[in-house]
Coordinates of C-alpha atoms and ligand atoms in Angstrom, one line a residue:
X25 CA 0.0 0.0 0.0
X26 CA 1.6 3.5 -1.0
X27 CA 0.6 7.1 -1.5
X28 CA -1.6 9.1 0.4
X29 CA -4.2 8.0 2.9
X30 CA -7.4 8.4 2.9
X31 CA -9.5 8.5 6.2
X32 CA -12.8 6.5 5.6
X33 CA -16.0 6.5 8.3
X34 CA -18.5 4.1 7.0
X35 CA -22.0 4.5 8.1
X36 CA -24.1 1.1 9.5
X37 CA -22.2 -2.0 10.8
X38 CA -25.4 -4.4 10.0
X39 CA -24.7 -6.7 7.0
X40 CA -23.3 -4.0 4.0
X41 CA -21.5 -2.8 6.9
X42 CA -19.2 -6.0 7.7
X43 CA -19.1 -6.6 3.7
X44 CA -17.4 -3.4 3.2
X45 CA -15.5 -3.7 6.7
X46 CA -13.6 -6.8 5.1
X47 CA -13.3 -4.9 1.7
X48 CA -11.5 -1.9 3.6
X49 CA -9.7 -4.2 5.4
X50 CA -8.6 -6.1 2.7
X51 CA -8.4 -4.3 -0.1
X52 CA -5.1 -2.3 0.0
X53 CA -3.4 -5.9 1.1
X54 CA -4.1 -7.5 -2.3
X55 CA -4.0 -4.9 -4.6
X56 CA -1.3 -2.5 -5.7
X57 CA -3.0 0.5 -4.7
X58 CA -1.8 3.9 -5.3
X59 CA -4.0 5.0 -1.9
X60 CA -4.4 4.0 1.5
X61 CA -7.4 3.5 3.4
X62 CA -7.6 4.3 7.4
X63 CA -10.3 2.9 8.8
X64 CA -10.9 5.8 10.8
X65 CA -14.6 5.5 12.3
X66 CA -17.7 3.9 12.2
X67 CA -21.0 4.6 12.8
X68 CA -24.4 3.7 14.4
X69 CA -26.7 5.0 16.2
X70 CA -26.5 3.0 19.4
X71 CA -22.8 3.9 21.3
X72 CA -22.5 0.2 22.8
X73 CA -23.1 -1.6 19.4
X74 CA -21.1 0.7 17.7
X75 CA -18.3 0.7 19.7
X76 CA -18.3 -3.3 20.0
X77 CA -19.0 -2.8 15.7
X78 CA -15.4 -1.2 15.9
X79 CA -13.6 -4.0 17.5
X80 CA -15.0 -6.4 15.6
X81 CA -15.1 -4.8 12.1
X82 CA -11.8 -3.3 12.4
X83 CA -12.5 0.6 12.8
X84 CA -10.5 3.2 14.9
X85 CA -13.4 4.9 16.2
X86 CA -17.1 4.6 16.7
X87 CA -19.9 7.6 16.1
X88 CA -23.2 7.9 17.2
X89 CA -23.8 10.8 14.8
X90 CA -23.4 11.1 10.9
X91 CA -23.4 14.9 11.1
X92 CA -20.4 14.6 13.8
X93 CA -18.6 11.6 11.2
X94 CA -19.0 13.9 8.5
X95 CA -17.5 16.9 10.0
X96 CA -14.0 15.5 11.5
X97 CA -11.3 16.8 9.0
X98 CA -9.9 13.0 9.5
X99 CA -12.6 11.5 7.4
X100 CA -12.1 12.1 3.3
X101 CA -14.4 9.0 2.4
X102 CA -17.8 8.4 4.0
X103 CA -18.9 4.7 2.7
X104 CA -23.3 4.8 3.4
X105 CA -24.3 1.3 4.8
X106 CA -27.2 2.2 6.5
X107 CA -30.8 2.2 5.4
X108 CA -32.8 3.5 1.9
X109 CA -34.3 6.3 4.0
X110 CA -30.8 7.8 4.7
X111 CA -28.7 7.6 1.9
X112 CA -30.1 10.9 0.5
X113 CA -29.6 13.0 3.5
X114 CA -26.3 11.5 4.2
X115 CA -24.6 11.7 0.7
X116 CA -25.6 15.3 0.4
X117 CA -24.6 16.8 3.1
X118 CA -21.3 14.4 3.0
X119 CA -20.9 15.8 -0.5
X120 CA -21.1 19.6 0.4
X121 CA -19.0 19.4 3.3
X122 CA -16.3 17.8 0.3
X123 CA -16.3 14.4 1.2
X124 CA -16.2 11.2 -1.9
X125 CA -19.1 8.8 -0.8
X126 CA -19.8 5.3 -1.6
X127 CA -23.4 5.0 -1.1
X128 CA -24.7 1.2 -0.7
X129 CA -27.7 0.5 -3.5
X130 CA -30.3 1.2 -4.7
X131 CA -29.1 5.4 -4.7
X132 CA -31.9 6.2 -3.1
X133 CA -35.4 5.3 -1.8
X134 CA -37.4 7.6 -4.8
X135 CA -35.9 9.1 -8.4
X136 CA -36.6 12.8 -6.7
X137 CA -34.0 11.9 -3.8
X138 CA -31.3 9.9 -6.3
X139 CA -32.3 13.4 -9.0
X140 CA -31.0 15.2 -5.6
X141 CA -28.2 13.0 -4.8
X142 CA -27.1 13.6 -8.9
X143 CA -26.9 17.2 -8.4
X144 CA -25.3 17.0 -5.6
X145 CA -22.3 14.5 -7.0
X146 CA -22.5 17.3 -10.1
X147 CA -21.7 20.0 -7.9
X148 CA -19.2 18.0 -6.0
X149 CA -17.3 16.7 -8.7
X150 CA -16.3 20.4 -10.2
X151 CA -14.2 20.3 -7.1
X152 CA -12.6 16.7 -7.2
X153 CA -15.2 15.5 -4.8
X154 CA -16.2 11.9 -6.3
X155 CA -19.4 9.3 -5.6
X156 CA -20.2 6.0 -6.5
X157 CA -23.1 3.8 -6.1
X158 CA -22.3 -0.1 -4.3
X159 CA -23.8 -2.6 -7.1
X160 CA -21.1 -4.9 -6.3
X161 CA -21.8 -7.7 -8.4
X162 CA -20.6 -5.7 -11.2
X163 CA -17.5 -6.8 -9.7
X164 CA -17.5 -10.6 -9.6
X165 CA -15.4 -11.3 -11.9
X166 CA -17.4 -14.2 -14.2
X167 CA -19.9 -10.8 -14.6
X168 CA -16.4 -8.5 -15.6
X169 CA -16.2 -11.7 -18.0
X170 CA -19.1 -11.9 -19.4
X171 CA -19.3 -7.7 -20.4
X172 CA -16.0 -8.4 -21.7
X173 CA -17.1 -10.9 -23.6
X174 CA -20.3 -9.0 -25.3
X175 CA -18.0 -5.8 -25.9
X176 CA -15.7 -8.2 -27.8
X177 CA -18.5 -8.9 -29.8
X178 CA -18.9 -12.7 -29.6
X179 CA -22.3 -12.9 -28.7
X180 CA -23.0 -10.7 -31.7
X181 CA -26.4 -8.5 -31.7
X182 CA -28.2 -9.3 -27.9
X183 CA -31.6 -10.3 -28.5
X184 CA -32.5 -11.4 -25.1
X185 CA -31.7 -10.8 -21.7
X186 CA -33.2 -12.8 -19.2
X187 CA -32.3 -12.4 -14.9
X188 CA -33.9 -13.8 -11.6
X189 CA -32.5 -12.4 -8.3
X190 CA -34.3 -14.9 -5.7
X191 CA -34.5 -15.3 -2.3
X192 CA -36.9 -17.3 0.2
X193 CA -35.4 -15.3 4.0
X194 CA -39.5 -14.0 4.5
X195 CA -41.2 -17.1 3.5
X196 CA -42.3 -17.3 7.2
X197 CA -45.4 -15.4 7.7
X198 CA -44.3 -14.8 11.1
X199 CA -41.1 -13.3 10.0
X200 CA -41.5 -9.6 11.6
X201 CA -41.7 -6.3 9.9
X202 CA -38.5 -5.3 9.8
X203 CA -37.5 -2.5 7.7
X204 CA -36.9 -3.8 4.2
X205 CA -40.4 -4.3 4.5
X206 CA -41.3 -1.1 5.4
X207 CA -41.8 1.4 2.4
X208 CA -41.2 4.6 4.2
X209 CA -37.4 3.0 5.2
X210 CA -36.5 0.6 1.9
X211 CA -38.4 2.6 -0.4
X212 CA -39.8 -0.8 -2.4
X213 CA -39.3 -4.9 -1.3
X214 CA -37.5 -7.1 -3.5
X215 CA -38.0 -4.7 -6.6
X216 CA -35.6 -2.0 -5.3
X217 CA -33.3 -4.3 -3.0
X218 CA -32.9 -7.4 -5.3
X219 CA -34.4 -6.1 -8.5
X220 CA -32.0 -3.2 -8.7
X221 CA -29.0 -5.4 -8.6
X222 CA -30.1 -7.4 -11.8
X223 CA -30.7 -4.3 -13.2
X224 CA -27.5 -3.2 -13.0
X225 CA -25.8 -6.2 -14.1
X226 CA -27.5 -6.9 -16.8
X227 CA -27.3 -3.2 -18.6
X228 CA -23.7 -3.8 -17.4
X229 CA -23.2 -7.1 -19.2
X230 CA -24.9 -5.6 -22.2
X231 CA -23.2 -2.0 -22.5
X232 CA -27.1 -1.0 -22.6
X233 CA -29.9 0.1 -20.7
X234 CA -33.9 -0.2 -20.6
X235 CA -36.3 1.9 -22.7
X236 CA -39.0 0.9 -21.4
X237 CA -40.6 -1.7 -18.7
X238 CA -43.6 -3.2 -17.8
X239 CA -44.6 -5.1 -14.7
X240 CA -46.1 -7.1 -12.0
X241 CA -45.6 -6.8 -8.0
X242 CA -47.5 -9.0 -5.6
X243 CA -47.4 -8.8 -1.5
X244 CA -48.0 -12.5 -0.4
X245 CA -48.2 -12.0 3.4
X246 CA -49.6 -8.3 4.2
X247 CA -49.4 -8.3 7.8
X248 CA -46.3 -9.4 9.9
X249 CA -46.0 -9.4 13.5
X250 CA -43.5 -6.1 14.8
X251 CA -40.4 -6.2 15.9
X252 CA -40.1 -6.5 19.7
X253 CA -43.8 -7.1 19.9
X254 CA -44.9 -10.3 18.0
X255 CA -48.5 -10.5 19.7
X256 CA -49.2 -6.9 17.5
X257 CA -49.4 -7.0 13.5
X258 CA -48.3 -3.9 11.3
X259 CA -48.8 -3.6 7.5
X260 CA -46.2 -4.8 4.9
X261 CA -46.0 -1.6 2.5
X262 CA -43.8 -3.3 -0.2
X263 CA -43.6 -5.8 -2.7
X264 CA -42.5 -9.7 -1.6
X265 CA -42.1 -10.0 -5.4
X266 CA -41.7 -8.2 -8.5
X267 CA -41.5 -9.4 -11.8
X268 CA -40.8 -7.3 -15.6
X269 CA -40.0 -7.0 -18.7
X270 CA -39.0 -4.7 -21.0
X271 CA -36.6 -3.3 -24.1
X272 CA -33.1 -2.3 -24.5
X273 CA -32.2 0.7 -26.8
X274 CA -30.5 -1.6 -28.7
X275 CA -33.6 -3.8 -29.5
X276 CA -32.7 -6.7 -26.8
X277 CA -35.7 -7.9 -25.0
X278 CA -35.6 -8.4 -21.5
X279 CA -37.3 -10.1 -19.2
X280 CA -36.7 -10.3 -15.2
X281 CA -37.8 -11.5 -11.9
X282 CA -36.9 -10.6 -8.2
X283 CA -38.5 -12.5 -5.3
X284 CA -38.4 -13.4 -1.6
X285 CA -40.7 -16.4 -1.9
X286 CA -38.7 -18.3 -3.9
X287 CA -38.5 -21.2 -1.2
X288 CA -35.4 -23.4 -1.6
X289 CA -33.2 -20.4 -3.0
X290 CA -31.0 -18.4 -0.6
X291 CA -29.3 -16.0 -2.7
X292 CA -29.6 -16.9 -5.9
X293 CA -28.6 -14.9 -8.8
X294 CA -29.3 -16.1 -12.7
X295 CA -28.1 -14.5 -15.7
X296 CA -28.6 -15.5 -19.1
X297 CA -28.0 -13.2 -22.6
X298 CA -28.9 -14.6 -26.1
X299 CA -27.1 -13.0 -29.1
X300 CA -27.0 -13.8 -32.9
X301 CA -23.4 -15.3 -32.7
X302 CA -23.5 -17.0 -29.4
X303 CA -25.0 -16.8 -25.6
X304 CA -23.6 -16.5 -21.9
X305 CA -25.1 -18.3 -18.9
X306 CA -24.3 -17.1 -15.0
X307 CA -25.2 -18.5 -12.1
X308 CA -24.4 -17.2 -8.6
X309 CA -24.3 -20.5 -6.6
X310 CA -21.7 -21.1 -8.9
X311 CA -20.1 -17.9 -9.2
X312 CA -16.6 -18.8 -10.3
X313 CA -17.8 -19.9 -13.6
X314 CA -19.3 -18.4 -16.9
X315 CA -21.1 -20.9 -19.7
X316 CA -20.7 -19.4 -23.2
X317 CA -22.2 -21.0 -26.1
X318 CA -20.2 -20.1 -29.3
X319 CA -23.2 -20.2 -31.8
X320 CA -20.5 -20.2 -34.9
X321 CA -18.6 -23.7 -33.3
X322 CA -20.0 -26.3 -35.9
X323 CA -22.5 -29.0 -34.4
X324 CA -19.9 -31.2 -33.6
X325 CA -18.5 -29.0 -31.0
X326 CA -21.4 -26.8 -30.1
X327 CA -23.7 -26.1 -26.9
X328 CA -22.1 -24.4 -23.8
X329 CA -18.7 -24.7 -22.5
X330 CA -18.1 -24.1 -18.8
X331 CA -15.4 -21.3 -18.1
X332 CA -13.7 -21.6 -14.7
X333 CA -13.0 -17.7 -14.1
X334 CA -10.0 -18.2 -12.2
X335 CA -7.0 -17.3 -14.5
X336 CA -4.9 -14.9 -14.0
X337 CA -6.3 -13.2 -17.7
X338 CA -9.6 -12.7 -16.0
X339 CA -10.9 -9.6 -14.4
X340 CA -9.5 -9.1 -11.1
X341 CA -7.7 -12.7 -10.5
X342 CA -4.7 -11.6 -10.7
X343 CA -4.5 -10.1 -7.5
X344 CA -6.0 -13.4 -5.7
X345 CA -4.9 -17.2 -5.7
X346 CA -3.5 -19.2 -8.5
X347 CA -5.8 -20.4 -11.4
X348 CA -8.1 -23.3 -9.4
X349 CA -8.7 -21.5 -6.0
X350 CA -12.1 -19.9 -5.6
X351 CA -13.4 -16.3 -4.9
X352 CA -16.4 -15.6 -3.0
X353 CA -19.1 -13.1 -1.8
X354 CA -16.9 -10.9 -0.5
X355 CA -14.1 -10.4 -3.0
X356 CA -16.9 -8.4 -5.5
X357 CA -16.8 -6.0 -2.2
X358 CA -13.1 -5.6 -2.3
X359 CA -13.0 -5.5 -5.9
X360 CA -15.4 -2.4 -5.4
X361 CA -13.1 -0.7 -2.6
X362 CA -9.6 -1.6 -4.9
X363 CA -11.5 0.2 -8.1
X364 CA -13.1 3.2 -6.3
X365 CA -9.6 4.1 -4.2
X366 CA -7.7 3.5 -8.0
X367 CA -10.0 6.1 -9.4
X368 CA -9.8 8.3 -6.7
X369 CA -5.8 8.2 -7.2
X370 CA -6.4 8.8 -10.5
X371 CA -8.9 11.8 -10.2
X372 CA -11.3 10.0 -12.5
X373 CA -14.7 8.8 -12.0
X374 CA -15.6 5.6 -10.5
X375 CA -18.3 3.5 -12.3
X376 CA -21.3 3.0 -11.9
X377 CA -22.3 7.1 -10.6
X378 CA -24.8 8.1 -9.4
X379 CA -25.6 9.3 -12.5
X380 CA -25.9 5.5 -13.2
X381 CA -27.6 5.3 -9.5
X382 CA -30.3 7.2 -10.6
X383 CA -31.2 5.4 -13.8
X384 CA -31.8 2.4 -11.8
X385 CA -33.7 4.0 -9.8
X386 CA -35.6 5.0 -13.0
X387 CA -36.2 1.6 -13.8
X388 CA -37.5 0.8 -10.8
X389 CA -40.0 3.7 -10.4
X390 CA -41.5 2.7 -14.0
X391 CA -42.0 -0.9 -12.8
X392 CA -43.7 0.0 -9.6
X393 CA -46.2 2.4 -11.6
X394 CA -47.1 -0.4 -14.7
X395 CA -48.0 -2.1 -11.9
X396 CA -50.1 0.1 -10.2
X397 CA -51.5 0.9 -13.3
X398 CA -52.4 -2.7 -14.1
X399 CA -51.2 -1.5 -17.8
X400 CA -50.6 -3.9 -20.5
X401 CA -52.9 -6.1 -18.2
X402 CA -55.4 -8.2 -20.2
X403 CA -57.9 -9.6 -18.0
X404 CA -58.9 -13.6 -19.6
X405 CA -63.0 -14.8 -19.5
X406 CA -63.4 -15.8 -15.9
X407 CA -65.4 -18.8 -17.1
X408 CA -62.5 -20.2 -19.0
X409 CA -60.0 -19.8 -16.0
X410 CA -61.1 -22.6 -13.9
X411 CA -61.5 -25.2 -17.1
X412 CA -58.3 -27.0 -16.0
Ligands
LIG527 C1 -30.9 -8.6 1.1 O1 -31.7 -8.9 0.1 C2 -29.5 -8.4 0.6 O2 -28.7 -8.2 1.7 C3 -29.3 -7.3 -0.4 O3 -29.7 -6.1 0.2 C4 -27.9 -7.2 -0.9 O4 -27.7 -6.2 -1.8 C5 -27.5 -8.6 -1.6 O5 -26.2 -8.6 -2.0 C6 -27.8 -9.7 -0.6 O6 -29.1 -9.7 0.0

């Protein structure tokens, strides 16, 4: 690790918190970087947990207030784990007072608070201040692969892109309302948590984003018991599932699915794009590996060959094990730290903005309201319905 350093205070020390912990931690001890991260403080709102958050996690210091995190002239970098509800607040003000940010996905919890959180990084970045948005599976490398491989051309022109992000942690109806299920604090349910990560991958993969979407969103179980309180019920205000389609610019159609209920399937992740020369294949539960199937092989050799994305030649590997030795979870995070503090060396943007934040967040909002709307919905004869 050389150059300057670069005092970081990370925000939340639930789940994204410890995933980016290990990536701060880690990052600057596995790749050549031309910056060094400090762990300099974290912080929560309660001053126990967040103190015993800063032993376990790694962090200098704890804070009980973002406003107080934000001000110390020993923080450079402040990295936004905590809820949907927050991020807008927190980047902007972190963003005035000239800090970068790294601000966990989706952006934001509506497109007016990512439009704010835009302006904001606009204004910012006229000064060197920069932002980036955490879609860290971006940054597994078989996903690196496969953009790599559809930039390179050899899946020729996409035609379809297809992705299911699915989950079954609420199949319990007594699961309690905790706040991803709340819309006032995540903003939407799987659509926005789950559904924005395929999203992103997928336009990623492509080099292309959605023109347009329509869509369907269901809420299985609409009353949970409350945290702390099981024997009382509150309303679930978001979606347990969400599914869409829609067009690319470039023609592709698409065609997606996020869920919760998806009993069985803990965190999986399934990515497959058709093209006119060949197709790609992903799976997350097998995330060291990429099937392609080179549609200009003659029959003798065709169908899909598995790619173990381990070499050396692949995105990211080199700084890891030798060709054989597996990557997990966790290494997309560290990719994500290694890339943001390159750029930041570099005074250059890191990818994907908020600019790119905000699009997502685009996407999102025109799903939720096709669904509202019920358009594109054609109702079939009720009589014929129950024929089977
Ligand atoms: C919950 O669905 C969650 O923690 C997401 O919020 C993360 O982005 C995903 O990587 C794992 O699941």
């Amino acid at each position: 690790m050389a150059g300057t350093t670069l005092g970081v205070g990370l925000i939340g020390y639930a789940f994204m918190g410890a995933a980016h912990s290990q990536a701060w931690r880690s990052a600057g001890h596995f790749f050549d970087l031309p910056l060094t991260a400090r762990m300099t403080a974290i912080c929560g709102r309660d001053r126990a947990a967040t103190e015993a958050a800063a032993v376990k996690l790694g962090w200098e210091s704890a804070e009980t207030d973002w406003r107080a995190l934000i001000a110390r002239d020993d923080i450079q970098l402040v990295d936004i784990c905590s809820t949907g509800d927050t991020h807008a607040e927190i980047a902007v003000a972190a963003l005035a007072a000239g800090k970068h940010v790294l601000c966990e996905k989706p952006l934001a919890n509506t497109v007016a608070e990512a439009e704010r959180m835009v302006a904001a990084a606009r204004a910012a970045r006229v000064h060197g201040v920069r932002s980036m948005v955490g879609f860290n599976y971006r940054r597994v490398p078989a996903i690196a692969l496969a953009r790599r491989l559809v930039a390179e051309g050899r899946l020729g022109r996409i035609r379809h892109v297809r992705a299911q992000y699915l989950q079954d942690w609420i199949i319990d109806p007594q699961f309690p309302l905790v706040w991803r299920l709340q819309a006032e604090r995540a903003g939407s349910g799987a659509l926005g948590d789950i559904g924005a990560h395929i999203v992103d991958a997928t336009q990623f993969i492509v080099g292309d984003t959605l023109a347009g979407v329509t869509g369907l969103t269901e809420t299985f179980v609409k009353e949970r018991p409350l945290v702390g309180s099981p024997s009382r019920t509150g309303p679930v205000t978001v979606d347990d599932a969400a599914l869409f389609i829609g067009r690319f610019t470039g023609g592709a159609l698409g065609s997606f699915e996020a869920t919760r209920f998806a009993g069985g399937r803990k965190n999986s992740i399934r990515i497959e794009v058709n093209g006119s020369l060949g197709s790609l294949a992903f799976d997350f539960e097998a995330m060291n590996e990429l099937h392609l199937f080179d549609g200009t092989a003659g029959p003798e050799t065709g169908g899909f060959t598995r790619i173990l994305v381990t070499e050396p030649e692949h995105p990211y590997l080199r700084a890891w094990w030798p060709a054989g030795h597996l990557l997990g979870y966790e290494h997309s995070f560290t990719h994500e730290i290694a890339d943001l503090l390159t750029h930041l060396a570099n005074g250059t943007d890191p990818e994907p903005s908020f600019e790119d934040g905000l699009q997502v967040q685009q996407v999102l909002a025109a799903v939720a309201e096709s669904a509202a709307a019920g358009s594109h919905w054609r109702e079939l004869p009720a009589a014929t319905r129950n024929a089977a």
